[in-house]
Coordinates of C-alpha atoms in Angstrom, one line a residue:
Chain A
X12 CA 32.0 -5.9 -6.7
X13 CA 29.4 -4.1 -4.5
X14 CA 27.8 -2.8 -7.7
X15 CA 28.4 -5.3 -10.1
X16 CA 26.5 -7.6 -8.2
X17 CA 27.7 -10.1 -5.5
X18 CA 28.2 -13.9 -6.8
X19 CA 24.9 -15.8 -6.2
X20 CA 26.9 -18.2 -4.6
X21 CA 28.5 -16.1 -1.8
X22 CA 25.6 -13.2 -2.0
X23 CA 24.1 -14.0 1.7
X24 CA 27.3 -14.6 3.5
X25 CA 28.1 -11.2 1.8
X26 CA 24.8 -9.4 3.6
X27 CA 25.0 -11.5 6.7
X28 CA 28.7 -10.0 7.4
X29 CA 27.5 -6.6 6.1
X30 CA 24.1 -6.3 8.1
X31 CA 25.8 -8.0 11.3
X32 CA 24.3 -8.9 14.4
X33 CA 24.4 -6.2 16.4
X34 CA 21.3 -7.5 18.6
X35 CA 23.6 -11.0 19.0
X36 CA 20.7 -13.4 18.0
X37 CA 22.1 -16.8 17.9
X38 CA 20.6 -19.9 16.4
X39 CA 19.3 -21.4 19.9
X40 CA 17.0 -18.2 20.6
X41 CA 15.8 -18.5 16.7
X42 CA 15.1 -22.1 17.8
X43 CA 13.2 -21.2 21.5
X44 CA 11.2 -18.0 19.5
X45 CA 10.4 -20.6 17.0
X46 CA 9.0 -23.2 19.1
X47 CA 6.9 -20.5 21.0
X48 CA 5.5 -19.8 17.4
X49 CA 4.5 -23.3 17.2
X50 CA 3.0 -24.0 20.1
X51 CA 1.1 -20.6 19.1
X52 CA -0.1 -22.4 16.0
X53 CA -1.1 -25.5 17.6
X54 CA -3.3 -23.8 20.2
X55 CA -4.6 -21.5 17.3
X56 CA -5.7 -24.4 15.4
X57 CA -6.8 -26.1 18.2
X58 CA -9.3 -23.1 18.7
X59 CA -7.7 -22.3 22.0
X60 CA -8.3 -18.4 22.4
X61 CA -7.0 -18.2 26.1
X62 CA -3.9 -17.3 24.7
X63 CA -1.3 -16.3 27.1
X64 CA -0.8 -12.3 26.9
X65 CA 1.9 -11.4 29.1
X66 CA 4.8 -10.2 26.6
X67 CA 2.7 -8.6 24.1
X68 CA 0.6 -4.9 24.7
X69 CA -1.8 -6.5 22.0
X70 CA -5.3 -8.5 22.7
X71 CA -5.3 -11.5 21.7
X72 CA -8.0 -11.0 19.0
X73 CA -5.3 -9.1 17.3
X74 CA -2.0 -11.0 17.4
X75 CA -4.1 -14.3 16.4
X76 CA -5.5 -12.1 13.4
X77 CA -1.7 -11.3 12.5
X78 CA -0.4 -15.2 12.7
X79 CA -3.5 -15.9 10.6
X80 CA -2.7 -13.1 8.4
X81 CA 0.6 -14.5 7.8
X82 CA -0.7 -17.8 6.6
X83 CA -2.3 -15.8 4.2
X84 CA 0.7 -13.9 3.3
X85 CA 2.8 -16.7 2.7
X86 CA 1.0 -17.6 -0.3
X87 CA 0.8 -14.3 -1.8
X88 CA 4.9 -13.8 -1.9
X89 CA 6.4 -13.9 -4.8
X90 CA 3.1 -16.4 -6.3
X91 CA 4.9 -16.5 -9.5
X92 CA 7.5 -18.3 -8.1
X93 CA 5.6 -20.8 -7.2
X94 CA 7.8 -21.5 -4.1
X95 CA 7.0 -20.0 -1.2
X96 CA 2.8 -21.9 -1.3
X97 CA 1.5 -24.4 1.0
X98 CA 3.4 -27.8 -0.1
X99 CA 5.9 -25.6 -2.1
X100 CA 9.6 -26.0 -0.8
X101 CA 10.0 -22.6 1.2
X102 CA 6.9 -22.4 2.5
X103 CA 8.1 -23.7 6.2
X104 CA 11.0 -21.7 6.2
X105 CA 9.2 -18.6 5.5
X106 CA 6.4 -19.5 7.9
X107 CA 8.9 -19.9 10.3
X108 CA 10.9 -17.1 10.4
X109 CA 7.7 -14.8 10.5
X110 CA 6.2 -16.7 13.2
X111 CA 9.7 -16.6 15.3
X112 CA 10.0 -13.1 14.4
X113 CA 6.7 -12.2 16.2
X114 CA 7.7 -13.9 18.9
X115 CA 11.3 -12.5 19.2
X116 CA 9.4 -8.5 18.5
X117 CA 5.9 -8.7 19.9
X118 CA 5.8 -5.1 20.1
X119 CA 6.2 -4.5 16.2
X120 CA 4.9 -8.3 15.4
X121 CA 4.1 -8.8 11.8
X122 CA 3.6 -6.3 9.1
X123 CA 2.6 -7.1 5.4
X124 CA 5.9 -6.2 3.3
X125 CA 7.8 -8.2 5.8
X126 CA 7.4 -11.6 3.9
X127 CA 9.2 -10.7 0.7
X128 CA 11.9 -9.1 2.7
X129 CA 11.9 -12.9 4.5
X130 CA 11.4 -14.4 1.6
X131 CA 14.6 -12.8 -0.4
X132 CA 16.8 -14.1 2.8
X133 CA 15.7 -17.8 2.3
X134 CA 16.5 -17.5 -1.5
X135 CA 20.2 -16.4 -0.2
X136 CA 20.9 -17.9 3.4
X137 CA 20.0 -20.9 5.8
X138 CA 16.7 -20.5 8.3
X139 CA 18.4 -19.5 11.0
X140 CA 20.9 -17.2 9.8
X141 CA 18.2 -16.1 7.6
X142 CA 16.8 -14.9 11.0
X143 CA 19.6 -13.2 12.3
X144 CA 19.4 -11.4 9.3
X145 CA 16.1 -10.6 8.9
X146 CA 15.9 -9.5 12.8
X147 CA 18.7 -7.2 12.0
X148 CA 17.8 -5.4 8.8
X149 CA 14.0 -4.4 10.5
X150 CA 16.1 -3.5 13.7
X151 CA 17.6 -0.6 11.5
X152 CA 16.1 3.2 11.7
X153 CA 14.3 3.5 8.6
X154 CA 12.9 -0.2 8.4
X155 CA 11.7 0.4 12.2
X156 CA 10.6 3.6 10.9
X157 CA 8.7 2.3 8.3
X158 CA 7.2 -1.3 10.1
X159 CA 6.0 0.2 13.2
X160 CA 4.3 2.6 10.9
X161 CA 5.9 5.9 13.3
X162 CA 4.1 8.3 10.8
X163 CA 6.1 11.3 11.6
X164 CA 9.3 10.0 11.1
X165 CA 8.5 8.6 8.2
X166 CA 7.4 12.1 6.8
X167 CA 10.3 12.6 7.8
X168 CA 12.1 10.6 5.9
X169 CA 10.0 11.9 3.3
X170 CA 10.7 15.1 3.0
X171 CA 14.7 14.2 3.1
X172 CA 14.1 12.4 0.3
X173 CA 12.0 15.5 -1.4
X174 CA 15.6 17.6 -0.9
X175 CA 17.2 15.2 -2.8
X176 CA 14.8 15.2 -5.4
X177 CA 14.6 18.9 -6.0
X178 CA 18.2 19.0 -6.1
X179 CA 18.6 16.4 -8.7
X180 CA 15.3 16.2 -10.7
X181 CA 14.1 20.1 -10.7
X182 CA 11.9 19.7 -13.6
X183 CA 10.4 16.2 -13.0
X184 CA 9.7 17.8 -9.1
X185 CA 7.9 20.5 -10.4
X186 CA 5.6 18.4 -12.2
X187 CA 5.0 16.3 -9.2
X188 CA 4.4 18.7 -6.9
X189 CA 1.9 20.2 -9.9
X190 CA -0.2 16.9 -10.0
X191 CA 0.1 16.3 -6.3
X192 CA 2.3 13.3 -6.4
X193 CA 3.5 12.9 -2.9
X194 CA 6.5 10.4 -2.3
X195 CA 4.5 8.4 0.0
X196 CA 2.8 7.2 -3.1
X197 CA 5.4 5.0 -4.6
X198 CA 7.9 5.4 -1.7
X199 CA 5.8 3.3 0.7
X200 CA 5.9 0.3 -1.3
X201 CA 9.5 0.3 -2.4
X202 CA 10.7 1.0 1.3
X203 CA 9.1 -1.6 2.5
X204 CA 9.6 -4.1 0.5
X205 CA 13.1 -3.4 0.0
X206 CA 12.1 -3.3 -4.0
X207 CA 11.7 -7.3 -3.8
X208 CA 7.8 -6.5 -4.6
X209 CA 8.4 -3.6 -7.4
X210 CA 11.6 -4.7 -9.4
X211 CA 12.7 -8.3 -11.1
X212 CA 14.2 -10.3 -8.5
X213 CA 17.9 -9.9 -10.0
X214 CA 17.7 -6.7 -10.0
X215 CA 16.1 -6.4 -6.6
X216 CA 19.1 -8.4 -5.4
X217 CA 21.5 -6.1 -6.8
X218 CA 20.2 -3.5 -4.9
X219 CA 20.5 -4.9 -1.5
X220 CA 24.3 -5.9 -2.2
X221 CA 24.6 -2.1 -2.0
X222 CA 21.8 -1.2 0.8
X223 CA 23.9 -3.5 2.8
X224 CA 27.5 -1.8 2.2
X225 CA 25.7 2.0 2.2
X226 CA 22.6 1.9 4.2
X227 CA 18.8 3.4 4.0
X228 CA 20.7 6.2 2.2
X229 CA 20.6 3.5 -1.2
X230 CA 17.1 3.6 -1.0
X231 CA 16.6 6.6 -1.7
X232 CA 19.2 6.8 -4.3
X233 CA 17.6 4.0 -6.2
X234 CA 14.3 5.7 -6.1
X235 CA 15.7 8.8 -7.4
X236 CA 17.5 6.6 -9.8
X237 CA 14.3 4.6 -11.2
X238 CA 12.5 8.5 -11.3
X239 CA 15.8 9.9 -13.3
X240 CA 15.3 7.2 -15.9
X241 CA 11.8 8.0 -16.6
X242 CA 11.9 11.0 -16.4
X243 CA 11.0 11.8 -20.1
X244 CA 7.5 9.8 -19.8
X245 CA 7.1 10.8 -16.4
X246 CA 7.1 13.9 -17.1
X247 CA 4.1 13.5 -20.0
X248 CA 1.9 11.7 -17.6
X249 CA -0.5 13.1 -14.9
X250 CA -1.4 12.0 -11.4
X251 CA -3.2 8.3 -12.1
X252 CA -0.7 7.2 -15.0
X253 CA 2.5 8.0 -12.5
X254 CA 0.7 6.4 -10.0
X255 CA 0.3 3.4 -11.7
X256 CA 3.7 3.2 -13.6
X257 CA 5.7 3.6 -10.3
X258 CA 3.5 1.0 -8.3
X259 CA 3.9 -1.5 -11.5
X260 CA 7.2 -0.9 -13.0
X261 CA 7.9 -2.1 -16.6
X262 CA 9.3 -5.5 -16.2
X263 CA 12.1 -4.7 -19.1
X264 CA 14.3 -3.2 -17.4
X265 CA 17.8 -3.6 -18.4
X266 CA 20.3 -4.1 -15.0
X267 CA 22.8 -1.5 -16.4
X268 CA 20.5 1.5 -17.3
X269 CA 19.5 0.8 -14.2
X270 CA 22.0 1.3 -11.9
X271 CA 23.6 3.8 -14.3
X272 CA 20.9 5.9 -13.6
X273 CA 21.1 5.6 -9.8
X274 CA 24.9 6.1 -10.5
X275 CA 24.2 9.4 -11.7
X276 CA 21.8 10.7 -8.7
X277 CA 24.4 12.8 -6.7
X278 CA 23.3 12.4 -3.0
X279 CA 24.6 15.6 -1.4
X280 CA 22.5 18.9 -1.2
X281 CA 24.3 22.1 -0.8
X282 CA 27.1 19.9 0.4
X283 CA 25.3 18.2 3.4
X284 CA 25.0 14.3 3.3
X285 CA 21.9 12.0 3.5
X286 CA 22.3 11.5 7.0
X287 CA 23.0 15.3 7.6
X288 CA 19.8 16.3 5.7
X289 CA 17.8 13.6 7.2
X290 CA 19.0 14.5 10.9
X291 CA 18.3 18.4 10.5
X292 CA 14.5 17.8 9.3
X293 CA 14.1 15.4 12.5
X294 CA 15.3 18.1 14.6
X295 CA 13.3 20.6 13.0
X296 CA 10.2 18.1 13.5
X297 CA 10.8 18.0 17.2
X298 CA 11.0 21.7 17.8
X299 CA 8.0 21.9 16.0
X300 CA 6.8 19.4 18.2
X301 CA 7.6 21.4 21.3
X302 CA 5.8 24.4 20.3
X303 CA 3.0 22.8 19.4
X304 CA 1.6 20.0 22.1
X305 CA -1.6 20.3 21.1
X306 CA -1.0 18.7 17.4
X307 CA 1.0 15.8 19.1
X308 CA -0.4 12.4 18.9
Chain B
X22 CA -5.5 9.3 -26.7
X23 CA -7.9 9.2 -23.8
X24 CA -11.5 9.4 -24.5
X25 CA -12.8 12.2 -23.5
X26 CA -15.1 12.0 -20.0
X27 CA -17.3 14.3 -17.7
X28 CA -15.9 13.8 -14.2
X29 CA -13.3 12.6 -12.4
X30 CA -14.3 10.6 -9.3
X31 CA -11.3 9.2 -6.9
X32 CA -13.1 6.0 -5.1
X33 CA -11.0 4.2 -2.4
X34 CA -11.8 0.7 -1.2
X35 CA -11.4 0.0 2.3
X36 CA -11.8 -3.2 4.7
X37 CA -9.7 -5.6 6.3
X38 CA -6.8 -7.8 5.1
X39 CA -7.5 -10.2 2.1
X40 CA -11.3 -9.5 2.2
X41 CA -10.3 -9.3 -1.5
X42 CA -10.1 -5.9 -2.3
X43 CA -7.4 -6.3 -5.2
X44 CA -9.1 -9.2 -6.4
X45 CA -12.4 -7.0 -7.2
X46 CA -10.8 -3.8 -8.5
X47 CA -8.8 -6.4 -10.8
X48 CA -11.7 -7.7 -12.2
X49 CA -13.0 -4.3 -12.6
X50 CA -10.4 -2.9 -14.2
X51 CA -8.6 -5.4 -15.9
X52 CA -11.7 -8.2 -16.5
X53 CA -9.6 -11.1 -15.0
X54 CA -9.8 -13.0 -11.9
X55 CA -6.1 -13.2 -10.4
X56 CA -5.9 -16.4 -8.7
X57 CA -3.1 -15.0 -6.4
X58 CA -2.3 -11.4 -5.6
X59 CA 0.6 -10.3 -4.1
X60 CA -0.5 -8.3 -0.5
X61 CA -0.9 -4.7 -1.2
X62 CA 1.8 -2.1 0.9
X63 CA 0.7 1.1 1.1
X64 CA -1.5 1.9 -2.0
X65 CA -2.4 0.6 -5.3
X66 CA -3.6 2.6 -7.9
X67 CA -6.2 1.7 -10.7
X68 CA -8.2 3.8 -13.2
X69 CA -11.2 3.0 -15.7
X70 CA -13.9 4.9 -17.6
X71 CA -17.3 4.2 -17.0
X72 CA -20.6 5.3 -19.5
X73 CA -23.1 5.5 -16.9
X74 CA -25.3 7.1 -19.8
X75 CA -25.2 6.7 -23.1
X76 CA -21.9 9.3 -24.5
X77 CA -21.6 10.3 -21.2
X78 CA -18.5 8.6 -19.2
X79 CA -17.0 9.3 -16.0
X80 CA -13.1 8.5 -15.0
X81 CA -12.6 6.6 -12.1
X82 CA -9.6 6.7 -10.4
X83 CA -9.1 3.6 -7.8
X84 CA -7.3 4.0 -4.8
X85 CA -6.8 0.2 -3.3
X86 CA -5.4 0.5 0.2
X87 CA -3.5 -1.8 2.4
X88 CA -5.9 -3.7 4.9
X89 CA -3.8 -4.2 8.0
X90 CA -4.4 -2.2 10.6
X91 CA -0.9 -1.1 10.9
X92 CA -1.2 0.8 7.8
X93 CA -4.3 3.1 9.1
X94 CA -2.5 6.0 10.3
X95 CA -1.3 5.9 6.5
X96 CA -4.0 5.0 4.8
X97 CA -6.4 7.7 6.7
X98 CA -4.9 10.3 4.6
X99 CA -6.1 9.1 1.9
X100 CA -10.0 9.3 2.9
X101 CA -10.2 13.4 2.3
X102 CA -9.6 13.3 -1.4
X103 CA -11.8 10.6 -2.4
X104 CA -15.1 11.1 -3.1
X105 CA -16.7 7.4 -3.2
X106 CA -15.2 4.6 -1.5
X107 CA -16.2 1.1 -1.3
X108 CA -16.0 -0.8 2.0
X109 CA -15.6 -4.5 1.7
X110 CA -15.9 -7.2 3.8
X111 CA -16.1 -11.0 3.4
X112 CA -19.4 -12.6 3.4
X113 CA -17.0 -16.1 4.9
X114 CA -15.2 -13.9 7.6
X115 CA -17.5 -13.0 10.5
X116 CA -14.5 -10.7 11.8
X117 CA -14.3 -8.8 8.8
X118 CA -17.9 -7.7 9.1
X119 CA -17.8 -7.3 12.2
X120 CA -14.9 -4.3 11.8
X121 CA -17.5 -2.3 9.2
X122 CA -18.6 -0.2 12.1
X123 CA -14.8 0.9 12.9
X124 CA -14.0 1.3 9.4
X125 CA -16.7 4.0 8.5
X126 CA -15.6 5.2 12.3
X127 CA -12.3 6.0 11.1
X128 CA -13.3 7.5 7.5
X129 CA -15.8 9.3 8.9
X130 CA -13.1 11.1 11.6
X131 CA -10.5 11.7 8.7
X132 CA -12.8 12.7 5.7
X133 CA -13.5 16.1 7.1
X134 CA -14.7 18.8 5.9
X135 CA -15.6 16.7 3.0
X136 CA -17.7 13.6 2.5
X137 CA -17.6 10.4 1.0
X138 CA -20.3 8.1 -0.4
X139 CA -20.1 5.0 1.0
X140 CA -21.2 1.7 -0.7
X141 CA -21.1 -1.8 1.4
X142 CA -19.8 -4.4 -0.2
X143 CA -20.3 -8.0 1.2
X144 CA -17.7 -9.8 -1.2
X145 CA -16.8 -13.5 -2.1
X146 CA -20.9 -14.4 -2.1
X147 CA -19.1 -17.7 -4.3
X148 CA -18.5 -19.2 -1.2
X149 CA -22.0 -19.1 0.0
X150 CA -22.1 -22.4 1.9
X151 CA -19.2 -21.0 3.7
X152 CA -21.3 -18.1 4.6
X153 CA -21.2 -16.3 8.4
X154 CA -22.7 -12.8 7.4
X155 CA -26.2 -12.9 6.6
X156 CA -27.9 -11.0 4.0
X157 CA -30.3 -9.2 5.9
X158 CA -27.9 -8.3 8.8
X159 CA -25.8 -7.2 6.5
X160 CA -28.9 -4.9 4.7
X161 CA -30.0 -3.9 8.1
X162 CA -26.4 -2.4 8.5
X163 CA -26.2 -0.2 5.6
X164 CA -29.4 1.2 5.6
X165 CA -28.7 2.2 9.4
X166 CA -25.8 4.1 8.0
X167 CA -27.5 5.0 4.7
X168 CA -25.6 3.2 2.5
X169 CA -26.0 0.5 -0.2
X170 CA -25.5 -2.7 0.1
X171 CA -24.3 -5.5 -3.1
X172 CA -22.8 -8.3 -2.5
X173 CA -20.2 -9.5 -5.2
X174 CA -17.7 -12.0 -5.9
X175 CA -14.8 -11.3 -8.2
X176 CA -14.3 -15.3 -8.7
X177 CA -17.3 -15.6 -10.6
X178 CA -17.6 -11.8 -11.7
X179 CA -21.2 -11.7 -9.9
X180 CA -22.3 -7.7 -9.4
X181 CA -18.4 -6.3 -9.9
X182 CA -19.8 -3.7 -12.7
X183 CA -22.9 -3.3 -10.6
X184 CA -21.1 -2.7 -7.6
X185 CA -18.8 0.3 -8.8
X186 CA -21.3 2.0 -11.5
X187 CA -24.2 2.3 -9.1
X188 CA -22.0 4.1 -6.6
X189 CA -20.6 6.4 -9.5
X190 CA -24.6 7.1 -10.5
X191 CA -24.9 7.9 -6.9
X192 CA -22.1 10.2 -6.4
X193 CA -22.7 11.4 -10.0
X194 CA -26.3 12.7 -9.3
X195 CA -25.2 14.5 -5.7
X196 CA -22.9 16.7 -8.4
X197 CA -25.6 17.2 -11.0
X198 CA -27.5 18.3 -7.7
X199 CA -24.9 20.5 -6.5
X200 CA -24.7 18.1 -3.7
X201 CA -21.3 17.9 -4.2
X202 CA -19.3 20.2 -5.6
X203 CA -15.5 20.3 -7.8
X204 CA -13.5 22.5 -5.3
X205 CA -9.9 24.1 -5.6
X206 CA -7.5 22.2 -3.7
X207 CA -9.8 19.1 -3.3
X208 CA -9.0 15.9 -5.5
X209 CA -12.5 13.7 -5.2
X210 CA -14.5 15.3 -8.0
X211 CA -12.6 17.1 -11.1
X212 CA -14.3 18.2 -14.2
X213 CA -13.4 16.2 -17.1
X214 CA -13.8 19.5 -19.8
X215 CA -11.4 22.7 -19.9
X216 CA -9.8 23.3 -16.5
X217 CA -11.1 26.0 -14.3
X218 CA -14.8 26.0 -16.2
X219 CA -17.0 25.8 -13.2
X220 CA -20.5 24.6 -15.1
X221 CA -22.9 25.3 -12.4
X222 CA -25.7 22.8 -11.7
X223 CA -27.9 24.1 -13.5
X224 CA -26.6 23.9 -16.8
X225 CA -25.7 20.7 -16.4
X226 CA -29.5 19.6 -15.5
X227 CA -30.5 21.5 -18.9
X228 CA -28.3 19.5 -20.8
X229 CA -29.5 16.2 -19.2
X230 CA -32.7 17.0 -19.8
X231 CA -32.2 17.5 -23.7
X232 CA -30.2 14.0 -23.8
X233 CA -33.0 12.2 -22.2
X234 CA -36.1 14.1 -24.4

């Protein structure tokens, strides 16, 4: 079921149960970190700038620049839908759960990706357990990794994914490495987003039903994937055409060359798993890290 | 095929969120104003020739980076390889002009030991009743850093071309000048004829001067 695709109809009680709640939000703090959102708002718009400061490290300059930015944001996710703008239907709900989140995470607040992951959770699953969600997917390693920007680890995470890409790809690799194409280039994006940005909604579905049963490990698999199935024209392009293709991917994608491809990617180098590969490089990092203070930041 | 072109110049465009910086490397590239855009994550890349001579076209390669400041520490990487960027901020957003000075701070500490040619871009002039930035503070900015300064609007397609070819004539005659020069390892400038053909500065002025007589 996991990779034929969930039902529409029971796909978000299918990624609540699998994401969990390991941080035990429950509805009444979604409903006390949303109405400190709103009274947020209300003094924003009211030009009140004395905001109060004491549970967030950042000025206030700053985190009324990030609720203003995600007013802006709102509008910008998923336009084509034609949903998620002012007056549209979801617009509340995804204001909401963006505003509460900054309340309920101060300390990573809001970061531009975030909506579409928001917005894919309305599409599936009330507000609040929408939240819980939400709260609970960014609360994982590699999405913390990624939305508090920790630029080492995600390196990191980075080069993990380079072993795996050797490993299956070789030739396609080589050319990569030849034109400079660094995974951050197209990785960034997908990560992210969660692919809600990069692929057609269905299919962008799809691949959470699995994220959620195997973890950040199906990212990278589906990346690998969408690379294997290119391969061919990849491998005739150079630095500004792969750029381009992988940060605008075509939009005819069939659902079952797809995932055959990513069924294909073997995810295990010289016999050591994702996690094992991953875990060894962040080890690595932190000796390196020790014998070098001076390039520490 | 691609048409054939002198150099390669890799511009990145800088500045805070939804100054518009899609919005005017759209109607660069592709000619079209989009009335929404989705929020860019990381990078978005672009590319376009442009004849800043008669038969003689340069490749641009546009790097369109993620405005929020949460994406710096990624973004920064980017500054080294580009030769030309284009820092934008809205003539209707105060704040946004206001952050010019950290902006060129921050390319300035990453871009080393190269150097970038800066162009200041005061964008959405449409909006002019809306307006918080004057022009001549604005002016009086760029020249204090040496820069340029347009100011554009992608809405109603007012200086776009402008904008990005008189920042490629710019960087284009500090390479005829040997000003800047197409080194191993270093992406901002590549040579558009056979790889690894270093024509040196002077050859490239003798040709000029045969075009123009």
């Amino acid at each position: 079921m996991w990779w034929q695709g969930i039902p529409p109809s029971v796909r978000g009680k299918v990624w609540s149960l699998a994401i969990g709640n390991e941080l035990n939000i429950t509805h009444e703090l979604y409903d006390i970190c949303l109405s400190r959102a709103k009274d947020r708002w209300k003094s924003l718009s009211m030009g009140g700038s004395e905001m109060e400061n004491e549970d967030s490290g950042l000025p206030a300059a700053d985190r009324e620049a990030s609720l203003e930015l995600i007013k802006l944001d709102i509008s910008r996710t998923f336009p084509s839908l034609c949903i998620f703008q002012k007056g549209g239907p979801y617009h509340d709900m995804l204001h909401s759960i963006l505003g509460a989140y900054t309340c309920y995470r101060p300390d990573v607040g809001y970061v531009q990706g975030m909506s579409f992951i928001a917005a894919v959770l309305i599409l599936n699953l009330d507000t609040p357990d929408a939240f819980i969600a939400f709260s609970n997917l960014l609360n994982k390693p590699c999405q913390m990794a990624f939305f508090r920007v920790d630029h080492g680890l995600m390196l990191t995470y980075f080069a993990a994914f380079e072993v795996f890409f050797e490993e299956n790809l070789p030739r396609l690799f080589a050319h990569f490495k030849k034109n400079n194409l660094t995974p951050d280039i197209y990785l960034i994006d997908w990560i992210f987003t969660l692919y809600s940005k990069s692929l057609p909604l269905d299919l962008a579905c799809r691949v959470w039903d699995v994220f959620c049963r195997d973890g950040e490990e199906f990212l990278f698999r589906t990346a690998l994937g969408i690379l294997k199935l290119f391969e061919d024209i990849l491998t005739r392009m150079d630095f500004i055409h792969i750029a381009q293709f992988l940060t605008k991917l075509p939009e005819d994608l069939t659902s079952e060359d797809f995932f055959t491809s990513i069924a294909a990617i073997q995810m295990q180098s010289r016999n050591k798993k994702w996690a094992q590969v991953l875990s060894a490089l962040q080890k690595d990092n932190r000796e390196m890290e020790n014998r070098s203070p001076a390039l520490k930041r | 095929m691609e048409a054939i072109w002198l150099y390669q110049f890799r511009l990145i465009v800088i500045g805070d969120s939804t100054v518009g910086k899609s919005c005017l490397i759209r109607r660069f590239t592709e000619g079209r104003f989009a009335q929404v855009s989705d929020p860019t994550v990381g990078v978005d890349f672009f590319s376009r020739l442009v004849e800043i001579e008669p038969g003689k076209r340069i490749k641009l390669q546009i790097w369109d980076t993620a405005g929020q400041e949460r994406f710096r520490s990624i973004t920064r990487a980017y500054y080294r390889n580009s030769v030309g960027g284009l820092l934008l901020f809205d003539i209707t957003n105060r704040r946004s002009f206001q952050n010019v000075h950290e902006w060129l701070e921050e390319a300035k500490a990453h871009v080393q030991p190269y150097q970038i040619v800066f162009v200041l871009v005061g964008h959405k002039c449409d909006l002019d009743t809306q307006r918080q930035v004057t022009r001549h503070e604005a002016e009086k900015l760029a020249t204090a850093y040496g820069m340029r300064y347009i100011e554009t609007s992608a809405r109603d397609a007012i200086n776009v071309e402008k904008a990005f070819t008189d920042l490629t004539r710019d960087i284009y005659e500090l390479v005829r000048k040997g000003e800047i020069n197409i080194q191993e390892g270093w992406e901002g400038v590549k040579s558009g004829f056979v790889p690894n053909v270093v024509h040196s500065s002077e050859e490239v002025i003798k040709s000029d001067r045969r075009c123009l007589c």
